[in-house]
mmCIF file of C-alpha atoms in Angstrom:
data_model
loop_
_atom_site.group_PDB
_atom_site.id
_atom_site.type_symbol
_atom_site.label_atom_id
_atom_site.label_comp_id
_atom_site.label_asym_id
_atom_site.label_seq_id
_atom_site.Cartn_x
_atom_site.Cartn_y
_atom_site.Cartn_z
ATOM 1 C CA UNK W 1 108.620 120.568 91.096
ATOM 2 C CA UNK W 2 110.376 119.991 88.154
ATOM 3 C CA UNK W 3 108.797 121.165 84.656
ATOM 4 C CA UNK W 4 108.716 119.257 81.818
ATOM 5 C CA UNK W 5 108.000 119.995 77.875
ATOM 6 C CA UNK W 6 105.570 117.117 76.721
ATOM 7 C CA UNK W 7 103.663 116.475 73.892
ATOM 8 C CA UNK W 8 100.319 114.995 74.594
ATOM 9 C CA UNK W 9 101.549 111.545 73.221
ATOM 10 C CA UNK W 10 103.584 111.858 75.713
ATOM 11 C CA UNK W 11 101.050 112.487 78.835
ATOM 12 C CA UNK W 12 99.203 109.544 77.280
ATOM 13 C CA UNK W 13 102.184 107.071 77.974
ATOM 14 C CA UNK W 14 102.675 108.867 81.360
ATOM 15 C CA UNK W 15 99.139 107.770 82.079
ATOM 16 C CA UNK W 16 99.331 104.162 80.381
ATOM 17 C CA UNK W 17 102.380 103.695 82.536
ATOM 18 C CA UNK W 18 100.820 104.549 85.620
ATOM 19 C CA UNK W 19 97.840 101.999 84.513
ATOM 20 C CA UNK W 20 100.265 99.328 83.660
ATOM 21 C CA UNK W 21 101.932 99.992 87.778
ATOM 22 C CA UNK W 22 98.481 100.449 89.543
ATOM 23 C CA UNK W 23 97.294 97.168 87.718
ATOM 24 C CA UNK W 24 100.964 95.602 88.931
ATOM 25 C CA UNK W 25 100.302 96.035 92.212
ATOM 26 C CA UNK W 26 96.569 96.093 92.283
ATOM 27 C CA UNK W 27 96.179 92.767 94.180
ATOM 28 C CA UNK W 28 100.120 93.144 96.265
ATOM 29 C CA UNK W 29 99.754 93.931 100.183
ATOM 30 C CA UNK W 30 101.339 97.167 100.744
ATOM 31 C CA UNK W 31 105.039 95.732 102.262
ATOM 32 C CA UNK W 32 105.205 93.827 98.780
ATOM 33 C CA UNK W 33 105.014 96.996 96.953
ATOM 34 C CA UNK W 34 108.091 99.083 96.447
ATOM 35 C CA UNK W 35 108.356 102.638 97.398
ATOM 36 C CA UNK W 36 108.417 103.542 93.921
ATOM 37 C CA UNK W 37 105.359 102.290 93.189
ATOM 38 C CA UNK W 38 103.831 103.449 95.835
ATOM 39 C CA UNK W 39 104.729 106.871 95.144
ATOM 40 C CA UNK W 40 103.446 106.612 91.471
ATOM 41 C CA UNK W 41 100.200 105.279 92.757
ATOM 42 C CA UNK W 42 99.728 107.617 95.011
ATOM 43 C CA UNK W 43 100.621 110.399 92.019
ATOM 44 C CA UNK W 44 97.628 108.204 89.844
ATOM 45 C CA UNK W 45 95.367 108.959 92.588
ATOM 46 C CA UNK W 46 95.764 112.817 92.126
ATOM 47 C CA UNK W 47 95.292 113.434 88.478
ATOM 48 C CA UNK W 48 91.973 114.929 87.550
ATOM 49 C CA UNK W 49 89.652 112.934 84.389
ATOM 50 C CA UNK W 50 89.422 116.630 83.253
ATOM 51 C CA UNK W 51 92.829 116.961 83.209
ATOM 52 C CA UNK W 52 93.127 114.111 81.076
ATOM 53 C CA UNK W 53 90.814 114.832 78.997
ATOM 54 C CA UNK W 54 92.468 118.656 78.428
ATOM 55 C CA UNK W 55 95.549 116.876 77.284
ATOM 56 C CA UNK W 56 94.082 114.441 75.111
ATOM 57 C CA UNK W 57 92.084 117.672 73.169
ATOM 58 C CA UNK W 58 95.416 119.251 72.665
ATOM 59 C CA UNK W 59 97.634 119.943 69.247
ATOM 60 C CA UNK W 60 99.414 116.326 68.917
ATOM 61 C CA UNK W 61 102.605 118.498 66.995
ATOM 62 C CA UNK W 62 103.182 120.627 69.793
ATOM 63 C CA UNK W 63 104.426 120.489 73.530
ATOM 64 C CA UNK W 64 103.256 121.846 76.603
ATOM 65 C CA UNK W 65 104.802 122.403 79.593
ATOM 66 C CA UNK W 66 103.957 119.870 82.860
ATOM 67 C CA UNK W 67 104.724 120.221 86.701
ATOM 68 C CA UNK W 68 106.136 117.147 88.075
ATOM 69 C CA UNK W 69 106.813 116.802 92.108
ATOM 70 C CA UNK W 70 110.523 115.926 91.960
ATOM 71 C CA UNK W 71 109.803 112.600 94.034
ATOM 72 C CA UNK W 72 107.178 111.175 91.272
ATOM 73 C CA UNK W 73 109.733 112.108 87.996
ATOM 74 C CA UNK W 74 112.465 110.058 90.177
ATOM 75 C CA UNK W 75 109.936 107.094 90.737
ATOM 76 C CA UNK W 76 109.405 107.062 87.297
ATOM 77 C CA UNK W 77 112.615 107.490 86.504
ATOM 78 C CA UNK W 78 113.828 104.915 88.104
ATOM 79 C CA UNK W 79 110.766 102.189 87.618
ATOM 80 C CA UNK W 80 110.381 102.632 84.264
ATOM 81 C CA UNK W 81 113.503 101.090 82.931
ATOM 82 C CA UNK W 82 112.078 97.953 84.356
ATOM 83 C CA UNK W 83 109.493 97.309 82.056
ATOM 84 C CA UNK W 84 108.975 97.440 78.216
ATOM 85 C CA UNK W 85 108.040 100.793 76.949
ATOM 86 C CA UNK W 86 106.270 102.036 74.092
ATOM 87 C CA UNK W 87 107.966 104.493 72.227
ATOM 88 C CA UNK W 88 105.914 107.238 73.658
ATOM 89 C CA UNK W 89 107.444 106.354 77.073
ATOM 90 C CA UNK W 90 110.997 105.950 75.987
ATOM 91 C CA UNK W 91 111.076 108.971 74.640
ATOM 92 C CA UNK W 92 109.300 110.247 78.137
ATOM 93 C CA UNK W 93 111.998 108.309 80.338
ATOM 94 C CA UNK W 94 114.258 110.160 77.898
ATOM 95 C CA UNK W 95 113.018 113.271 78.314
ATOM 96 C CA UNK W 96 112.974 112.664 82.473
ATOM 97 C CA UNK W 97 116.480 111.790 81.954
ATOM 98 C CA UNK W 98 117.511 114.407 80.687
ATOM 99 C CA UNK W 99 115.329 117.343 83.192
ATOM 100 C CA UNK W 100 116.847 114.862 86.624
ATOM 101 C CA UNK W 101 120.402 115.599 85.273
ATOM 102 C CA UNK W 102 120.313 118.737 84.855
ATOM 103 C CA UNK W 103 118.225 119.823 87.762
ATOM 104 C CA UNK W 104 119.005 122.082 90.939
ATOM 105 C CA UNK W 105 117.059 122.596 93.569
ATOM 106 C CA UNK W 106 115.685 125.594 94.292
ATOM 107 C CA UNK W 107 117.320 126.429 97.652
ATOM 108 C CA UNK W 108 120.621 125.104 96.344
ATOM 109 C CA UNK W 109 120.616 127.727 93.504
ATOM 110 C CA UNK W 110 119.710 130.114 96.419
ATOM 111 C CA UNK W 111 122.675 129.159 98.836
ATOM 112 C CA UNK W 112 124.873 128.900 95.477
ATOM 113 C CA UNK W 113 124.069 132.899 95.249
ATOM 114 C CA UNK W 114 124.705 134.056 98.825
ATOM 115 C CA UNK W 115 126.436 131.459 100.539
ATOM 116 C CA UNK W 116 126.563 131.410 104.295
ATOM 117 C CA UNK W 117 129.182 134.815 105.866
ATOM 118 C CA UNK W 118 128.792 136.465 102.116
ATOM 119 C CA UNK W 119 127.922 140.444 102.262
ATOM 120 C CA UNK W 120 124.718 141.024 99.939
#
């Protein structure tokens, strides 16, 4: 999971994106979709109304954190770039940008600690 600091503006473009790809592919059979998208749909299909609803009650000059699996933040990041983008989402793909290059996983920054044959 990777965690990301967004302001609610920002979870609103997350969810107009996701609109904008679910209404994409709406009417696509399934080996016409890529694996992207289907990822990202499949991500749509999870989010909670009250979820959406929490975010969209929330301080607009503040940022919260947000739990992203690691395979739908690289779906978006790569998709997005593909398709004009509010500024709300540029500054999201930004964001994403910036959290996919600097992230480790977790059982690499294990191994990195104790690598195989070292004493702990």
């Amino acid at each position: 999971m990777l965690t990301l600091s967004l302001y609610p503006a920002q979870f609103a473009a997350l969810i107009a994106f996701l609109s904008r790809i679910s209404r994409d592919n709406l009417d696509l059979p399934l080996k016409q979709q890529s694996l992207t998208a289907c990822v990202l749909l499949a991500f749509q299909a999870t989010l909670r109304l009250e979820q959406v609803f929490t975010w969209g009650q929330r301080n607009a000059r503040r940022s919260y954190k947000y739990r992203l699996p690691v395979t739908v933040a690289r779906a978006l990041h790569q998709e997005m770039p593909y398709h004009p983008l509010t500024p709300d989402q540029q500054a999201l793909l930004r964001h994403l940008d910036q959290t996919i290059s600097t992230y480790r996983p977790q059982l690499l920054q294990r191994y990195a600690r104790n690598p195989p044959g070292a004493y702990a």
